[in-house]
PDB file of C-alpha atoms in Angstrom:
ATOM      1  CA  UNK A  17      81.571 -63.338 113.164  1.00  0.00           C
ATOM      2  CA  UNK A  18      80.713 -59.716 113.601  1.00  0.00           C
ATOM      3  CA  UNK A  19      77.295 -58.583 114.750  1.00  0.00           C
ATOM      4  CA  UNK A  20      76.928 -56.706 111.481  1.00  0.00           C
ATOM      5  CA  UNK A  21      77.508 -59.921 109.542  1.00  0.00           C
ATOM      6  CA  UNK A  22      74.957 -61.870 111.566  1.00  0.00           C
ATOM      7  CA  UNK A  23      72.038 -59.404 111.617  1.00  0.00           C
ATOM      8  CA  UNK A  24      69.455 -62.090 112.515  1.00  0.00           C
ATOM      9  CA  UNK A  25      67.021 -59.658 114.110  1.00  0.00           C
ATOM     10  CA  UNK A  26      67.032 -55.875 113.987  1.00  0.00           C
ATOM     11  CA  UNK A  27      66.434 -55.184 117.647  1.00  0.00           C
ATOM     12  CA  UNK A  28      68.332 -52.387 119.326  1.00  0.00           C
ATOM     13  CA  UNK A  29      69.920 -53.103 122.667  1.00  0.00           C
ATOM     14  CA  UNK A  30      71.403 -50.202 124.610  1.00  0.00           C
ATOM     15  CA  UNK A  31      73.611 -51.049 127.560  1.00  0.00           C
ATOM     16  CA  UNK A  32      74.462 -48.905 130.559  1.00  0.00           C
ATOM     17  CA  UNK A  33      78.160 -49.702 130.515  1.00  0.00           C
ATOM     18  CA  UNK A  34      80.125 -51.096 127.598  1.00  0.00           C
ATOM     19  CA  UNK A  35      83.550 -50.884 126.030  1.00  0.00           C
ATOM     20  CA  UNK A  36      81.958 -50.504 122.623  1.00  0.00           C
ATOM     21  CA  UNK A  37      82.341 -46.952 121.286  1.00  0.00           C
ATOM     22  CA  UNK A  38      78.840 -47.091 119.827  1.00  0.00           C
ATOM     23  CA  UNK A  39      77.285 -47.813 123.229  1.00  0.00           C
ATOM     24  CA  UNK A  40      76.040 -51.190 122.018  1.00  0.00           C
ATOM     25  CA  UNK A  41      77.380 -54.608 122.874  1.00  0.00           C
ATOM     26  CA  UNK A  42      77.222 -57.977 121.149  1.00  0.00           C
ATOM     27  CA  UNK A  43      74.897 -60.557 122.693  1.00  0.00           C
ATOM     28  CA  UNK A  44      76.817 -63.494 121.318  1.00  0.00           C
ATOM     29  CA  UNK A  45      78.806 -63.961 124.522  1.00  0.00           C
ATOM     30  CA  UNK A  46      76.215 -65.802 126.592  1.00  0.00           C
ATOM     31  CA  UNK A  47      78.851 -66.737 129.192  1.00  0.00           C
ATOM     32  CA  UNK A  48      78.349 -63.199 130.516  1.00  0.00           C
ATOM     33  CA  UNK A  49      74.734 -64.244 131.188  1.00  0.00           C
ATOM     34  CA  UNK A  50      73.188 -61.148 129.749  1.00  0.00           C
ATOM     35  CA  UNK A  51      75.628 -58.607 131.191  1.00  0.00           C
ATOM     36  CA  UNK A  52      75.021 -56.846 127.864  1.00  0.00           C
ATOM     37  CA  UNK A  53      71.251 -57.355 127.837  1.00  0.00           C
ATOM     38  CA  UNK A  54      68.570 -56.254 130.269  1.00  0.00           C
ATOM     39  CA  UNK A  55      65.060 -57.408 129.396  1.00  0.00           C
ATOM     40  CA  UNK A  56      63.582 -54.087 130.544  1.00  0.00           C
ATOM     41  CA  UNK A  57      65.870 -52.092 128.255  1.00  0.00           C
ATOM     42  CA  UNK A  58      65.123 -54.369 125.312  1.00  0.00           C
ATOM     43  CA  UNK A  59      61.385 -53.859 125.801  1.00  0.00           C
ATOM     44  CA  UNK A  60      61.771 -50.081 126.190  1.00  0.00           C
ATOM     45  CA  UNK A  61      63.821 -49.833 123.005  1.00  0.00           C
ATOM     46  CA  UNK A  62      61.642 -52.087 120.902  1.00  0.00           C
ATOM     47  CA  UNK A  63      57.974 -51.284 121.534  1.00  0.00           C
ATOM     48  CA  UNK A  64      57.104 -51.779 117.876  1.00  0.00           C
ATOM     49  CA  UNK A  65      58.816 -55.174 117.781  1.00  0.00           C
ATOM     50  CA  UNK A  66      56.900 -56.210 120.904  1.00  0.00           C
ATOM     51  CA  UNK A  67      53.685 -55.041 119.220  1.00  0.00           C
ATOM     52  CA  UNK A  68      54.484 -57.114 116.113  1.00  0.00           C
ATOM     53  CA  UNK A  69      54.926 -60.286 118.163  1.00  0.00           C
ATOM     54  CA  UNK A  70      58.538 -60.886 117.166  1.00  0.00           C
ATOM     55  CA  UNK A  71      59.527 -60.063 120.754  1.00  0.00           C
ATOM     56  CA  UNK A  72      57.187 -61.384 123.447  1.00  0.00           C
ATOM     57  CA  UNK A  73      57.076 -60.994 127.222  1.00  0.00           C
ATOM     58  CA  UNK A  74      55.963 -63.922 129.356  1.00  0.00           C
ATOM     59  CA  UNK A  75      53.480 -63.205 132.143  1.00  0.00           C
ATOM     60  CA  UNK A  76      55.260 -62.656 135.493  1.00  0.00           C
ATOM     61  CA  UNK A  77      54.308 -65.978 137.079  1.00  0.00           C
ATOM     62  CA  UNK A  78      57.688 -67.608 137.652  1.00  0.00           C
ATOM     63  CA  UNK A  79      59.842 -68.110 140.729  1.00  0.00           C
ATOM     64  CA  UNK A  80      63.616 -67.838 140.264  1.00  0.00           C
ATOM     65  CA  UNK A  81      65.821 -70.853 141.068  1.00  0.00           C
ATOM     66  CA  UNK A  82      69.344 -72.018 140.259  1.00  0.00           C
ATOM     67  CA  UNK A  83      72.653 -70.223 140.530  1.00  0.00           C
ATOM     68  CA  UNK A  84      72.258 -68.309 137.278  1.00  0.00           C
ATOM     69  CA  UNK A  85      69.719 -65.538 137.739  1.00  0.00           C
ATOM     70  CA  UNK A  86      70.197 -64.489 134.121  1.00  0.00           C
ATOM     71  CA  UNK A  87      70.438 -66.853 131.183  1.00  0.00           C
ATOM     72  CA  UNK A  88      69.623 -67.058 127.501  1.00  0.00           C
ATOM     73  CA  UNK A  89      69.742 -69.419 124.571  1.00  0.00           C
ATOM     74  CA  UNK A  90      67.848 -71.090 121.748  1.00  0.00           C
ATOM     75  CA  UNK A  91      64.657 -72.812 122.871  1.00  0.00           C
ATOM     76  CA  UNK A  92      63.907 -76.529 122.923  1.00  0.00           C
ATOM     77  CA  UNK A  93      60.259 -77.271 123.724  1.00  0.00           C
ATOM     78  CA  UNK A  94      58.504 -80.222 125.311  1.00  0.00           C
ATOM     79  CA  UNK A  95      54.837 -80.606 126.183  1.00  0.00           C
ATOM     80  CA  UNK A  96      53.935 -82.979 129.034  1.00  0.00           C
ATOM     81  CA  UNK A  97      51.421 -83.308 131.846  1.00  0.00           C
ATOM     82  CA  UNK A  98      52.504 -84.656 135.230  1.00  0.00           C
ATOM     83  CA  UNK A  99      55.004 -86.957 133.453  1.00  0.00           C
ATOM     84  CA  UNK A 100      58.701 -86.122 133.122  1.00  0.00           C
ATOM     85  CA  UNK A 101      60.178 -88.968 131.057  1.00  0.00           C
ATOM     86  CA  UNK A 102      60.514 -86.820 127.916  1.00  0.00           C
ATOM     87  CA  UNK A 103      62.019 -84.024 130.013  1.00  0.00           C
ATOM     88  CA  UNK A 104      64.798 -86.341 131.177  1.00  0.00           C
ATOM     89  CA  UNK A 105      65.368 -87.643 127.643  1.00  0.00           C
ATOM     90  CA  UNK A 106      65.961 -84.117 126.387  1.00  0.00           C
ATOM     91  CA  UNK A 107      68.212 -83.155 129.307  1.00  0.00           C
ATOM     92  CA  UNK A 108      70.324 -86.243 128.604  1.00  0.00           C
ATOM     93  CA  UNK A 109      71.240 -84.744 125.225  1.00  0.00           C
ATOM     94  CA  UNK A 110      73.958 -82.122 124.772  1.00  0.00           C
ATOM     95  CA  UNK A 111      72.514 -78.780 125.813  1.00  0.00           C
ATOM     96  CA  UNK A 112      74.995 -76.585 123.944  1.00  0.00           C
ATOM     97  CA  UNK A 113      73.737 -73.475 125.738  1.00  0.00           C
ATOM     98  CA  UNK A 114      70.080 -74.072 124.921  1.00  0.00           C
ATOM     99  CA  UNK A 115      67.058 -73.456 127.149  1.00  0.00           C
ATOM    100  CA  UNK A 116      64.508 -76.213 127.756  1.00  0.00           C
ATOM    101  CA  UNK A 117      60.951 -74.856 127.910  1.00  0.00           C
ATOM    102  CA  UNK A 118      58.624 -77.372 129.557  1.00  0.00           C
ATOM    103  CA  UNK A 119      54.901 -76.878 129.118  1.00  0.00           C
ATOM    104  CA  UNK A 120      53.554 -78.884 132.038  1.00  0.00           C
ATOM    105  CA  UNK A 121      50.063 -77.516 131.591  1.00  0.00           C
ATOM    106  CA  UNK A 122      50.513 -75.304 134.649  1.00  0.00           C
ATOM    107  CA  UNK A 123      49.929 -78.277 136.958  1.00  0.00           C
ATOM    108  CA  UNK A 124      50.856 -77.660 140.584  1.00  0.00           C
ATOM    109  CA  UNK A 125      50.143 -81.253 141.651  1.00  0.00           C
ATOM    110  CA  UNK A 126      53.639 -82.697 141.176  1.00  0.00           C
ATOM    111  CA  UNK A 127      57.184 -81.745 140.167  1.00  0.00           C
ATOM    112  CA  UNK A 128      58.561 -82.166 136.653  1.00  0.00           C
ATOM    113  CA  UNK A 129      62.185 -81.334 137.509  1.00  0.00           C
ATOM    114  CA  UNK A 130      64.190 -82.282 140.585  1.00  0.00           C
ATOM    115  CA  UNK A 131      67.753 -82.035 141.831  1.00  0.00           C
ATOM    116  CA  UNK A 132      69.071 -84.921 139.732  1.00  0.00           C
ATOM    117  CA  UNK A 133      67.715 -83.348 136.558  1.00  0.00           C
ATOM    118  CA  UNK A 134      69.127 -79.987 137.556  1.00  0.00           C
ATOM    119  CA  UNK A 135      72.561 -81.553 137.917  1.00  0.00           C
ATOM    120  CA  UNK A 136      72.103 -83.403 134.634  1.00  0.00           C
ATOM    121  CA  UNK A 137      71.202 -80.157 132.854  1.00  0.00           C
ATOM    122  CA  UNK A 138      74.319 -78.492 134.253  1.00  0.00           C
ATOM    123  CA  UNK A 139      76.564 -81.416 133.275  1.00  0.00           C
ATOM    124  CA  UNK A 140      75.150 -81.582 129.752  1.00  0.00           C
ATOM    125  CA  UNK A 141      75.616 -77.859 129.097  1.00  0.00           C
ATOM    126  CA  UNK A 142      72.056 -76.508 129.199  1.00  0.00           C
ATOM    127  CA  UNK A 143      71.788 -72.784 129.942  1.00  0.00           C
ATOM    128  CA  UNK A 144      68.449 -72.991 131.693  1.00  0.00           C
ATOM    129  CA  UNK A 145      65.047 -74.570 132.177  1.00  0.00           C
ATOM    130  CA  UNK A 146      61.652 -72.853 132.196  1.00  0.00           C
ATOM    131  CA  UNK A 147      58.873 -74.969 133.711  1.00  0.00           C
ATOM    132  CA  UNK A 148      55.184 -74.232 133.312  1.00  0.00           C
ATOM    133  CA  UNK A 149      54.689 -76.370 136.382  1.00  0.00           C
ATOM    134  CA  UNK A 150      56.597 -77.309 139.532  1.00  0.00           C
ATOM    135  CA  UNK A 151      60.081 -78.363 140.547  1.00  0.00           C
ATOM    136  CA  UNK A 152      61.315 -80.068 143.720  1.00  0.00           C
ATOM    137  CA  UNK A 153      64.639 -80.463 145.559  1.00  0.00           C
ATOM    138  CA  UNK A 154      64.867 -76.689 145.593  1.00  0.00           C
ATOM    139  CA  UNK A 155      68.058 -76.552 147.680  1.00  0.00           C
ATOM    140  CA  UNK A 156      69.791 -78.908 145.259  1.00  0.00           C
ATOM    141  CA  UNK A 157      68.604 -76.987 142.193  1.00  0.00           C
ATOM    142  CA  UNK A 158      69.798 -73.746 143.767  1.00  0.00           C
ATOM    143  CA  UNK A 159      73.298 -75.276 143.857  1.00  0.00           C
ATOM    144  CA  UNK A 160      73.258 -76.049 140.125  1.00  0.00           C
ATOM    145  CA  UNK A 161      75.049 -73.735 137.714  1.00  0.00           C
ATOM    146  CA  UNK A 162      72.013 -73.177 135.501  1.00  0.00           C
ATOM    147  CA  UNK A 163      69.023 -70.851 135.500  1.00  0.00           C
ATOM    148  CA  UNK A 164      65.609 -72.251 136.383  1.00  0.00           C
ATOM    149  CA  UNK A 165      62.163 -70.683 136.317  1.00  0.00           C
ATOM    150  CA  UNK A 166      59.113 -72.529 137.619  1.00  0.00           C
ATOM    151  CA  UNK A 167      55.651 -71.724 138.941  1.00  0.00           C
ATOM    152  CA  UNK A 168      56.304 -73.269 142.368  1.00  0.00           C
ATOM    153  CA  UNK A 169      57.802 -76.241 144.178  1.00  0.00           C
ATOM    154  CA  UNK A 170      56.077 -79.480 145.117  1.00  0.00           C
ATOM    155  CA  UNK A 171      57.711 -82.485 146.841  1.00  0.00           C
ATOM    156  CA  UNK A 172      55.635 -85.057 144.917  1.00  0.00           C
ATOM    157  CA  UNK A 173      57.348 -86.672 141.916  1.00  0.00           C
ATOM    158  CA  UNK A 174      55.646 -87.033 138.540  1.00  0.00           C
ATOM    159  CA  UNK A 175      54.539 -90.186 136.752  1.00  0.00           C
ATOM    160  CA  UNK A 176      56.786 -92.082 134.295  1.00  0.00           C
ATOM    161  CA  UNK A 177      54.524 -93.044 131.395  1.00  0.00           C
ATOM    162  CA  UNK A 178      56.457 -91.240 128.628  1.00  0.00           C
ATOM    163  CA  UNK A 179      53.430 -89.304 127.474  1.00  0.00           C
ATOM    164  CA  UNK A 180      53.943 -85.971 125.708  1.00  0.00           C
ATOM    165  CA  UNK A 181      55.470 -84.301 122.662  1.00  0.00           C
ATOM    166  CA  UNK A 182      58.919 -82.901 121.902  1.00  0.00           C
ATOM    167  CA  UNK A 183      59.750 -79.921 119.669  1.00  0.00           C
ATOM    168  CA  UNK A 184      56.190 -78.623 119.346  1.00  0.00           C
ATOM    169  CA  UNK A 185      54.832 -75.092 119.835  1.00  0.00           C
ATOM    170  CA  UNK A 186      53.822 -74.560 123.464  1.00  0.00           C
ATOM    171  CA  UNK A 187      51.715 -71.920 125.171  1.00  0.00           C
ATOM    172  CA  UNK A 188      53.419 -70.825 128.386  1.00  0.00           C
ATOM    173  CA  UNK A 189      52.668 -67.799 130.576  1.00  0.00           C
ATOM    174  CA  UNK A 190      50.417 -66.194 127.985  1.00  0.00           C
ATOM    175  CA  UNK A 191      52.913 -66.642 125.171  1.00  0.00           C
ATOM    176  CA  UNK A 192      53.266 -69.020 122.238  1.00  0.00           C
ATOM    177  CA  UNK A 193      56.836 -70.344 122.177  1.00  0.00           C
ATOM    178  CA  UNK A 194      58.316 -72.307 119.275  1.00  0.00           C
ATOM    179  CA  UNK A 195      61.280 -74.624 119.092  1.00  0.00           C
ATOM    180  CA  UNK A 196      64.326 -72.689 117.882  1.00  0.00           C
ATOM    181  CA  UNK A 197      63.252 -69.257 119.119  1.00  0.00           C
ATOM    182  CA  UNK A 198      65.458 -67.421 121.622  1.00  0.00           C
ATOM    183  CA  UNK A 199      64.675 -66.958 125.305  1.00  0.00           C
ATOM    184  CA  UNK A 200      66.238 -64.357 127.608  1.00  0.00           C
ATOM    185  CA  UNK A 201      65.648 -64.301 131.364  1.00  0.00           C
ATOM    186  CA  UNK A 202      66.807 -61.980 134.112  1.00  0.00           C
ATOM    187  CA  UNK A 203      65.498 -60.700 137.440  1.00  0.00           C
ATOM    188  CA  UNK A 204      62.881 -58.555 135.681  1.00  0.00           C
ATOM    189  CA  UNK A 205      61.300 -61.348 133.698  1.00  0.00           C
ATOM    190  CA  UNK A 206      61.436 -63.607 130.663  1.00  0.00           C
ATOM    191  CA  UNK A 207      61.241 -62.584 127.008  1.00  0.00           C
ATOM    192  CA  UNK A 208      61.192 -64.645 123.830  1.00  0.00           C
ATOM    193  CA  UNK A 209      62.424 -63.435 120.453  1.00  0.00           C
ATOM    194  CA  UNK A 210      61.779 -64.920 117.038  1.00  0.00           C
ATOM    195  CA  UNK A 211      65.538 -65.040 116.410  1.00  0.00           C
ATOM    196  CA  UNK A 212      68.702 -64.328 118.360  1.00  0.00           C
ATOM    197  CA  UNK A 213      68.897 -60.683 119.361  1.00  0.00           C
ATOM    198  CA  UNK A 214      71.734 -58.852 117.660  1.00  0.00           C
ATOM    199  CA  UNK A 215      72.954 -55.311 117.231  1.00  0.00           C
TER     200      UNK A 215
END
């Protein structure tokens, strides 16, 4: 399907190098992990969209982990606190290029994602994980072919009480994020759009 046919969100994205004669490039090919999209350029080109709230920038609080430094995809949300049972349940489902956003309440007292979950996310086809909390097994996660953002690392594992909520709006890094929105991450930061960015 052409970008013109999709038109889910009228956000201009200018790339530095592209084969497109117009100077724009489709964002549908996520396997290129945002080769056609730089978060800084999107923000520069869309100040009014940022002001409207349809394009939001997360506060710069995350550390970068995993092999993929850039990743994007539709958001799946989960809200937990020092308990990762629901996180595992979601990662056991087919990722299909989605991004799991975990609102762990910003707790730094234990890890919500470890090496086994990182490998599971890779095997199940998730594009990335954003954790408002901690991870552990950093060396193992850095070997996984996904993108991971987290506040910090902590060697202590979380509890297993299955307390939390799936597919609910979450407030992470100063930003309200809803299930089904689109998240884009690169070395400059993380942005969330109401719909998939298209040109």
